[in-house]
Amino acid sequence: MRKIHWLVTATLVAAVSACVTINVYFPAAAAEKAAAEFIDEVLGDAPTAPAQAPEQAPPRGDRLGAVFSPIGVAHAQADIDIESPQVRAIQSRMAERFRTTLEPHFASGALGFTRDGRVEVRDAAAVPLAARTAVRQAVAEDNRDRDAVYREIAVANGHPEWEAQIRETFAAQWIERAAPGWYYQDASGTWQRK
């Protein structure tokens, strides 16, 4: 009888300890830091980096649930890696395009950062007629690279579901790191001058 009781107890302990769910929260502070590093490389001499917010702990209720529930929940903080060859190749193309084509048009007010992490021709009349086609093409190429880099960072970090959050983080950092006088869209989509 003792052997049966011990066997049942051991089986229950093994079953309960096997029921642990791991939740990996989106590491917002790490994403902001990675976005700032990426953007500084693209823009070159960027404004001073803003102070970073501290990492937030997972909600306390879930930690208590892990103690009082037969199915525990473990929390993990991930880091954001932007060192993959694909991400670095995109970054290099974007930096070259910015220096050779886009930068003067941000300064003139012709281009601006959108609220979704892209670039848009805000005022085509501010682009000389002879350069309009080249600028529109550069903007289209830059937006393809932006879409690709947000997706690639999410995939390279093992969390393709983070793409929207990475895009949102980058969008805020493009605006934060824009030079004075550059245009950006606010949350409502209205153009503002920094």
PDB file of N, CA and C in Angstrom, residues 16-97:
ATOM      1  N   VAL A  16       2.383  18.008 -12.084  1.00  0.00           N
ATOM      2  CA  VAL A  16       2.241  19.429 -11.757  1.00  0.00           C
ATOM      3  C   VAL A  16       3.491  20.197 -12.184  1.00  0.00           C
ATOM      4  N   SER A  17       4.663  19.642 -11.958  1.00  0.00           N
ATOM      5  CA  SER A  17       5.880  20.369 -12.327  1.00  0.00           C
ATOM      6  C   SER A  17       6.055  20.446 -13.842  1.00  0.00           C
ATOM      7  N   ALA A  18       5.437  19.565 -14.601  1.00  0.00           N
ATOM      8  CA  ALA A  18       5.534  19.601 -16.065  1.00  0.00           C
ATOM      9  C   ALA A  18       4.585  20.626 -16.672  1.00  0.00           C
ATOM     10  N   CYS A  19       3.635  21.130 -15.905  1.00  0.00           N
ATOM     11  CA  CYS A  19       2.647  22.082 -16.414  1.00  0.00           C
ATOM     12  C   CYS A  19       3.070  23.513 -16.159  1.00  0.00           C
ATOM     13  N   VAL A  20       4.174  23.900 -16.719  1.00  0.00           N
ATOM     14  CA  VAL A  20       4.643  25.271 -16.575  1.00  0.00           C
ATOM     15  C   VAL A  20       4.633  25.919 -17.958  1.00  0.00           C
ATOM     16  N   THR A  21       3.995  27.061 -18.042  1.00  0.00           N
ATOM     17  CA  THR A  21       3.927  27.807 -19.285  1.00  0.00           C
ATOM     18  C   THR A  21       4.929  28.940 -19.218  1.00  0.00           C
ATOM     19  N   ILE A  22       5.690  29.126 -20.271  1.00  0.00           N
ATOM     20  CA  ILE A  22       6.656  30.216 -20.314  1.00  0.00           C
ATOM     21  C   ILE A  22       6.064  31.343 -21.149  1.00  0.00           C
ATOM     22  N   ASN A  23       5.935  32.523 -20.572  1.00  0.00           N
ATOM     23  CA  ASN A  23       5.491  33.714 -21.295  1.00  0.00           C
ATOM     24  C   ASN A  23       6.693  34.621 -21.473  1.00  0.00           C
ATOM     25  N   VAL A  24       6.991  34.976 -22.707  1.00  0.00           N
ATOM     26  CA  VAL A  24       8.075  35.898 -22.972  1.00  0.00           C
ATOM     27  C   VAL A  24       7.438  37.231 -23.341  1.00  0.00           C
ATOM     28  N   TYR A  25       7.633  38.213 -22.475  1.00  0.00           N
ATOM     29  CA  TYR A  25       7.081  39.534 -22.705  1.00  0.00           C
ATOM     30  C   TYR A  25       7.945  40.289 -23.702  1.00  0.00           C
ATOM     31  N   PHE A  26       7.309  41.143 -24.499  1.00  0.00           N
ATOM     32  CA  PHE A  26       8.051  41.978 -25.433  1.00  0.00           C
ATOM     33  C   PHE A  26       8.946  42.909 -24.626  1.00  0.00           C
ATOM     34  N   PRO A  27      10.241  42.860 -24.865  1.00  0.00           N
ATOM     35  CA  PRO A  27      11.182  43.680 -24.085  1.00  0.00           C
ATOM     36  C   PRO A  27      11.258  45.109 -24.634  1.00  0.00           C
ATOM     37  N   ALA A  28      10.341  45.941 -24.214  1.00  0.00           N
ATOM     38  CA  ALA A  28      10.215  47.290 -24.762  1.00  0.00           C
ATOM     39  C   ALA A  28      11.496  48.110 -24.609  1.00  0.00           C
ATOM     40  N   ALA A  29      12.107  48.097 -23.443  1.00  0.00           N
ATOM     41  CA  ALA A  29      13.321  48.891 -23.229  1.00  0.00           C
ATOM     42  C   ALA A  29      14.459  48.399 -24.116  1.00  0.00           C
ATOM     43  N   ALA A  30      14.598  47.088 -24.246  1.00  0.00           N
ATOM     44  CA  ALA A  30      15.645  46.534 -25.114  1.00  0.00           C
ATOM     45  C   ALA A  30      15.360  46.881 -26.572  1.00  0.00           C
ATOM     46  N   ALA A  31      14.090  46.871 -26.955  1.00  0.00           N
ATOM     47  CA  ALA A  31      13.722  47.222 -28.332  1.00  0.00           C
ATOM     48  C   ALA A  31      14.030  48.693 -28.608  1.00  0.00           C
ATOM     49  N   GLU A  32      13.756  49.569 -27.647  1.00  0.00           N
ATOM     50  CA  GLU A  32      14.071  50.995 -27.815  1.00  0.00           C
ATOM     51  C   GLU A  32      15.570  51.203 -27.983  1.00  0.00           C
ATOM     52  N   LYS A  33      16.346  50.501 -27.190  1.00  0.00           N
ATOM     53  CA  LYS A  33      17.803  50.623 -27.269  1.00  0.00           C
ATOM     54  C   LYS A  33      18.297  50.117 -28.630  1.00  0.00           C
ATOM     55  N   ALA A  34      17.783  48.976 -29.088  1.00  0.00           N
ATOM     56  CA  ALA A  34      18.184  48.419 -30.381  1.00  0.00           C
ATOM     57  C   ALA A  34      17.766  49.346 -31.517  1.00  0.00           C
ATOM     58  N   ALA A  35      16.556  49.899 -31.433  1.00  0.00           N
ATOM     59  CA  ALA A  35      16.077  50.823 -32.471  1.00  0.00           C
ATOM     60  C   ALA A  35      16.957  52.067 -32.520  1.00  0.00           C
ATOM     61  N   ALA A  36      17.297  52.605 -31.359  1.00  0.00           N
ATOM     62  CA  ALA A  36      18.148  53.795 -31.311  1.00  0.00           C
ATOM     63  C   ALA A  36      19.509  53.518 -31.939  1.00  0.00           C
ATOM     64  N   GLU A  37      20.085  52.369 -31.633  1.00  0.00           N
ATOM     65  CA  GLU A  37      21.386  51.995 -32.202  1.00  0.00           C
ATOM     66  C   GLU A  37      21.289  51.862 -33.725  1.00  0.00           C
ATOM     67  N   PHE A  38      20.262  51.182 -34.190  1.00  0.00           N
ATOM     68  CA  PHE A  38      20.063  50.989 -35.632  1.00  0.00           C
ATOM     69  C   PHE A  38      19.889  52.336 -36.335  1.00  0.00           C
ATOM     70  N   ILE A  39      19.037  53.174 -35.791  1.00  0.00           N
ATOM     71  CA  ILE A  39      18.710  54.466 -36.401  1.00  0.00           C
ATOM     72  C   ILE A  39      19.914  55.404 -36.389  1.00  0.00           C
ATOM     73  N   ASP A  40      20.671  55.398 -35.300  1.00  0.00           N
ATOM     74  CA  ASP A  40      21.870  56.236 -35.241  1.00  0.00           C
ATOM     75  C   ASP A  40      22.851  55.864 -36.350  1.00  0.00           C
ATOM     76  N   GLU A  41      22.951  54.580 -36.659  1.00  0.00           N
ATOM     77  CA  GLU A  41      23.825  54.142 -37.752  1.00  0.00           C
ATOM     78  C   GLU A  41      23.301  54.628 -39.100  1.00  0.00           C
ATOM     79  N   VAL A  42      21.991  54.627 -39.279  1.00  0.00           N
ATOM     80  CA  VAL A  42      21.400  55.065 -40.547  1.00  0.00           C
ATOM     81  C   VAL A  42      21.526  56.576 -40.707  1.00  0.00           C
ATOM     82  N   LEU A  43      21.195  57.314 -39.663  1.00  0.00           N
ATOM     83  CA  LEU A  43      21.173  58.778 -39.759  1.00  0.00           C
ATOM     84  C   LEU A  43      22.545  59.417 -39.603  1.00  0.00           C
ATOM     85  N   GLY A  44      23.500  58.681 -39.103  1.00  0.00           N
ATOM     86  CA  GLY A  44      24.824  59.265 -38.890  1.00  0.00           C
ATOM     87  C   GLY A  44      24.855  60.070 -37.610  1.00  0.00           C
ATOM     88  N   ASP A  45      25.178  61.355 -37.688  1.00  0.00           N
ATOM     89  CA  ASP A  45      25.231  62.212 -36.504  1.00  0.00           C
ATOM     90  C   ASP A  45      23.821  62.504 -36.034  1.00  0.00           C
ATOM     91  N   ALA A  46      23.348  61.700 -35.113  1.00  0.00           N
ATOM     92  CA  ALA A  46      21.978  61.827 -34.618  1.00  0.00           C
ATOM     93  C   ALA A  46      21.953  62.656 -33.346  1.00  0.00           C
ATOM     94  N   PRO A  47      20.774  63.173 -32.987  1.00  0.00           N
ATOM     95  CA  PRO A  47      20.647  63.882 -31.721  1.00  0.00           C
ATOM     96  C   PRO A  47      21.005  62.962 -30.547  1.00  0.00           C
ATOM     97  N   THR A  48      21.259  63.536 -29.405  1.00  0.00           N
ATOM     98  CA  THR A  48      21.596  62.770 -28.219  1.00  0.00           C
ATOM     99  C   THR A  48      20.480  61.811 -27.875  1.00  0.00           C
ATOM    100  N   ALA A  49      20.852  60.611 -27.487  1.00  0.00           N
ATOM    101  CA  ALA A  49      19.874  59.579 -27.153  1.00  0.00           C
ATOM    102  C   ALA A  49      19.087  59.963 -25.906  1.00  0.00           C
ATOM    103  N   PRO A  50      17.766  59.713 -25.908  1.00  0.00           N
ATOM    104  CA  PRO A  50      16.968  59.990 -24.719  1.00  0.00           C
ATOM    105  C   PRO A  50      17.258  58.966 -23.628  1.00  0.00           C
ATOM    106  N   ALA A  51      16.928  59.328 -22.400  1.00  0.00           N
ATOM    107  CA  ALA A  51      17.099  58.403 -21.282  1.00  0.00           C
ATOM    108  C   ALA A  51      16.202  57.187 -21.488  1.00  0.00           C
ATOM    109  N   GLN A  52      16.701  56.020 -21.142  1.00  0.00           N
ATOM    110  CA  GLN A  52      15.955  54.784 -21.323  1.00  0.00           C
ATOM    111  C   GLN A  52      15.127  54.477 -20.070  1.00  0.00           C
ATOM    112  N   ALA A  53      13.935  53.975 -20.298  1.00  0.00           N
ATOM    113  CA  ALA A  53      13.076  53.570 -19.186  1.00  0.00           C
ATOM    114  C   ALA A  53      13.588  52.240 -18.635  1.00  0.00           C
ATOM    115  N   PRO A  54      13.451  52.006 -17.321  1.00  0.00           N
ATOM    116  CA  PRO A  54      13.895  50.738 -16.759  1.00  0.00           C
ATOM    117  C   PRO A  54      12.997  49.595 -17.235  1.00  0.00           C
ATOM    118  N   GLU A  55      13.549  48.394 -17.247  1.00  0.00           N
ATOM    119  CA  GLU A  55      12.769  47.203 -17.599  1.00  0.00           C
ATOM    120  C   GLU A  55      11.622  47.052 -16.601  1.00  0.00           C
ATOM    121  N   GLN A  56      10.480  46.624 -17.102  1.00  0.00           N
ATOM    122  CA  GLN A  56       9.340  46.406 -16.223  1.00  0.00           C
ATOM    123  C   GLN A  56       9.239  44.931 -15.871  1.00  0.00           C
ATOM    124  N   ALA A  57       8.908  44.683 -14.628  1.00  0.00           N
ATOM    125  CA  ALA A  57       8.725  43.305 -14.189  1.00  0.00           C
ATOM    126  C   ALA A  57       7.383  42.789 -14.681  1.00  0.00           C
ATOM    127  N   PRO A  58       7.245  41.482 -14.840  1.00  0.00           N
ATOM    128  CA  PRO A  58       5.954  40.934 -15.233  1.00  0.00           C
ATOM    129  C   PRO A  58       4.916  41.191 -14.147  1.00  0.00           C
ATOM    130  N   PRO A  59       3.629  41.167 -14.488  1.00  0.00           N
ATOM    131  CA  PRO A  59       2.589  41.420 -13.494  1.00  0.00           C
ATOM    132  C   PRO A  59       2.681  40.466 -12.316  1.00  0.00           C
ATOM    133  N   ARG A  60       2.500  41.009 -11.095  1.00  0.00           N
ATOM    134  CA  ARG A  60       2.622  40.192  -9.881  1.00  0.00           C
ATOM    135  C   ARG A  60       1.570  39.108  -9.805  1.00  0.00           C
ATOM    136  N   GLY A  61       0.396  39.363 -10.302  1.00  0.00           N
ATOM    137  CA  GLY A  61      -0.680  38.374 -10.215  1.00  0.00           C
ATOM    138  C   GLY A  61      -0.302  37.057 -10.858  1.00  0.00           C
ATOM    139  N   ASP A  62       0.422  37.099 -11.973  1.00  0.00           N
ATOM    140  CA  ASP A  62       0.824  35.869 -12.639  1.00  0.00           C
ATOM    141  C   ASP A  62       1.835  35.098 -11.806  1.00  0.00           C
ATOM    142  N   ARG A  63       2.724  35.821 -11.095  1.00  0.00           N
ATOM    143  CA  ARG A  63       3.706  35.134 -10.264  1.00  0.00           C
ATOM    144  C   ARG A  63       3.007  34.450  -9.092  1.00  0.00           C
ATOM    145  N   LEU A  64       1.993  35.093  -8.536  1.00  0.00           N
ATOM    146  CA  LEU A  64       1.255  34.461  -7.443  1.00  0.00           C
ATOM    147  C   LEU A  64       0.494  33.253  -7.955  1.00  0.00           C
ATOM    148  N   GLY A  65      -0.027  33.354  -9.193  1.00  0.00           N
ATOM    149  CA  GLY A  65      -0.740  32.234  -9.787  1.00  0.00           C
ATOM    150  C   GLY A  65       0.159  31.028  -9.945  1.00  0.00           C
ATOM    151  N   ALA A  66       1.441  31.243 -10.178  1.00  0.00           N
ATOM    152  CA  ALA A  66       2.363  30.131 -10.342  1.00  0.00           C
ATOM    153  C   ALA A  66       2.542  29.382  -9.026  1.00  0.00           C
ATOM    154  N   VAL A  67       2.379  30.092  -7.905  1.00  0.00           N
ATOM    155  CA  VAL A  67       2.530  29.452  -6.608  1.00  0.00           C
ATOM    156  C   VAL A  67       1.250  28.718  -6.212  1.00  0.00           C
ATOM    157  N   PHE A  68       0.069  29.319  -6.465  1.00  0.00           N
ATOM    158  CA  PHE A  68      -1.174  28.766  -5.966  1.00  0.00           C
ATOM    159  C   PHE A  68      -1.957  27.968  -7.002  1.00  0.00           C
ATOM    160  N   SER A  69      -1.453  27.830  -8.189  1.00  0.00           N
ATOM    161  CA  SER A  69      -2.158  27.122  -9.246  1.00  0.00           C
ATOM    162  C   SER A  69      -1.394  25.863  -9.611  1.00  0.00           C
ATOM    163  N   PRO A  70      -2.105  24.804 -10.003  1.00  0.00           N
ATOM    164  CA  PRO A  70      -1.395  23.605 -10.427  1.00  0.00           C
ATOM    165  C   PRO A  70      -0.651  23.831 -11.745  1.00  0.00           C
ATOM    166  N   ILE A  71      -1.060  24.825 -12.523  1.00  0.00           N
ATOM    167  CA  ILE A  71      -0.361  25.130 -13.760  1.00  0.00           C
ATOM    168  C   ILE A  71       0.348  26.454 -13.560  1.00  0.00           C
ATOM    169  N   GLY A  72       1.653  26.410 -13.465  1.00  0.00           N
ATOM    170  CA  GLY A  72       2.437  27.605 -13.198  1.00  0.00           C
ATOM    171  C   GLY A  72       2.713  28.385 -14.472  1.00  0.00           C
ATOM    172  N   VAL A  73       3.076  29.650 -14.279  1.00  0.00           N
ATOM    173  CA  VAL A  73       3.441  30.518 -15.391  1.00  0.00           C
ATOM    174  C   VAL A  73       4.807  31.100 -15.079  1.00  0.00           C
ATOM    175  N   ALA A  74       5.781  30.811 -15.926  1.00  0.00           N
ATOM    176  CA  ALA A  74       7.114  31.382 -15.762  1.00  0.00           C
ATOM    177  C   ALA A  74       7.255  32.542 -16.735  1.00  0.00           C
ATOM    178  N   HIS A  75       7.960  33.565 -16.322  1.00  0.00           N
ATOM    179  CA  HIS A  75       8.151  34.752 -17.157  1.00  0.00           C
ATOM    180  C   HIS A  75       9.616  34.886 -17.530  1.00  0.00           C
ATOM    181  N   ALA A  76       9.850  35.313 -18.752  1.00  0.00           N
ATOM    182  CA  ALA A  76      11.213  35.523 -19.210  1.00  0.00           C
ATOM    183  C   ALA A  76      11.290  36.857 -19.937  1.00  0.00           C
ATOM    184  N   GLN A  77      12.399  37.523 -19.789  1.00  0.00           N
ATOM    185  CA  GLN A  77      12.659  38.752 -20.533  1.00  0.00           C
ATOM    186  C   GLN A  77      13.610  38.397 -21.661  1.00  0.00           C
ATOM    187  N   ALA A  78      13.272  38.806 -22.841  1.00  0.00           N
ATOM    188  CA  ALA A  78      14.129  38.566 -23.995  1.00  0.00           C
ATOM    189  C   ALA A  78      14.933  39.826 -24.290  1.00  0.00           C
ATOM    190  N   ASP A  79      15.933  39.666 -25.102  1.00  0.00           N
ATOM    191  CA  ASP A  79      16.720  40.789 -25.564  1.00  0.00           C
ATOM    192  C   ASP A  79      16.422  40.941 -27.048  1.00  0.00           C
ATOM    193  N   ILE A  80      16.709  42.085 -27.627  1.00  0.00           N
ATOM    194  CA  ILE A  80      16.493  42.299 -29.048  1.00  0.00           C
ATOM    195  C   ILE A  80      17.857  42.343 -29.727  1.00  0.00           C
ATOM    196  N   ASP A  81      18.073  41.413 -30.640  1.00  0.00           N
ATOM    197  CA  ASP A  81      19.327  41.314 -31.364  1.00  0.00           C
ATOM    198  C   ASP A  81      19.149  41.901 -32.760  1.00  0.00           C
ATOM    199  N   ILE A  82      20.014  42.851 -33.131  1.00  0.00           N
ATOM    200  CA  ILE A  82      19.957  43.444 -34.473  1.00  0.00           C
ATOM    201  C   ILE A  82      21.256  43.165 -35.229  1.00  0.00           C
ATOM    202  N   GLU A  83      21.943  42.116 -34.837  1.00  0.00           N
ATOM    203  CA  GLU A  83      23.244  41.805 -35.413  1.00  0.00           C
ATOM    204  C   GLU A  83      23.201  40.761 -36.518  1.00  0.00           C
ATOM    205  N   SER A  84      22.038  40.341 -36.963  1.00  0.00           N
ATOM    206  CA  SER A  84      21.996  39.323 -38.019  1.00  0.00           C
ATOM    207  C   SER A  84      22.526  39.921 -39.322  1.00  0.00           C
ATOM    208  N   PRO A  85      23.100  39.102 -40.178  1.00  0.00           N
ATOM    209  CA  PRO A  85      23.619  39.617 -41.458  1.00  0.00           C
ATOM    210  C   PRO A  85      22.526  40.296 -42.296  1.00  0.00           C
ATOM    211  N   GLN A  86      21.318  39.779 -42.247  1.00  0.00           N
ATOM    212  CA  GLN A  86      20.226  40.377 -43.016  1.00  0.00           C
ATOM    213  C   GLN A  86      19.902  41.780 -42.508  1.00  0.00           C
ATOM    214  N   VAL A  87      19.822  41.940 -41.201  1.00  0.00           N
ATOM    215  CA  VAL A  87      19.512  43.248 -40.612  1.00  0.00           C
ATOM    216  C   VAL A  87      20.636  44.231 -40.925  1.00  0.00           C
ATOM    217  N   ARG A  88      21.885  43.797 -40.788  1.00  0.00           N
ATOM    218  CA  ARG A  88      23.011  44.690 -41.058  1.00  0.00           C
ATOM    219  C   ARG A  88      23.066  45.090 -42.540  1.00  0.00           C
ATOM    220  N   ALA A  89      22.710  44.179 -43.448  1.00  0.00           N
ATOM    221  CA  ALA A  89      22.690  44.508 -44.881  1.00  0.00           C
ATOM    222  C   ALA A  89      21.627  45.568 -45.171  1.00  0.00           C
ATOM    223  N   ILE A  90      20.459  45.423 -44.571  1.00  0.00           N
ATOM    224  CA  ILE A  90      19.388  46.413 -44.753  1.00  0.00           C
ATOM    225  C   ILE A  90      19.824  47.761 -44.183  1.00  0.00           C
ATOM    226  N   GLN A  91      20.419  47.728 -43.009  1.00  0.00           N
ATOM    227  CA  GLN A  91      20.881  48.959 -42.361  1.00  0.00           C
ATOM    228  C   GLN A  91      21.904  49.681 -43.242  1.00  0.00           C
ATOM    229  N   SER A  92      22.804  48.941 -43.828  1.00  0.00           N
ATOM    230  CA  SER A  92      23.819  49.526 -44.693  1.00  0.00           C
ATOM    231  C   SER A  92      23.186  50.195 -45.922  1.00  0.00           C
ATOM    232  N   ARG A  93      22.215  49.525 -46.544  1.00  0.00           N
ATOM    233  CA  ARG A  93      21.516  50.118 -47.698  1.00  0.00           C
ATOM    234  C   ARG A  93      20.786  51.389 -47.300  1.00  0.00           C
ATOM    235  N   MET A  94      20.121  51.352 -46.157  1.00  0.00           N
ATOM    236  CA  MET A  94      19.366  52.520 -45.699  1.00  0.00           C
ATOM    237  C   MET A  94      20.287  53.697 -45.397  1.00  0.00           C
ATOM    238  N   ALA A  95      21.428  53.426 -44.777  1.00  0.00           N
ATOM    239  CA  ALA A  95      22.376  54.497 -44.449  1.00  0.00           C
ATOM    240  C   ALA A  95      22.923  55.130 -45.728  1.00  0.00           C
ATOM    241  N   GLU A  96      23.273  54.311 -46.701  1.00  0.00           N
ATOM    242  CA  GLU A  96      23.784  54.830 -47.970  1.00  0.00           C
ATOM    243  C   GLU A  96      22.721  55.666 -48.681  1.00  0.00           C
ATOM    244  N   ARG A  97      21.503  55.166 -48.725  1.00  0.00           N
ATOM    245  CA  ARG A  97      20.397  55.884 -49.372  1.00  0.00           C
ATOM    246  C   ARG A  97      20.113  57.202 -48.664  1.00  0.00           C
TER     247      ARG A  97
END
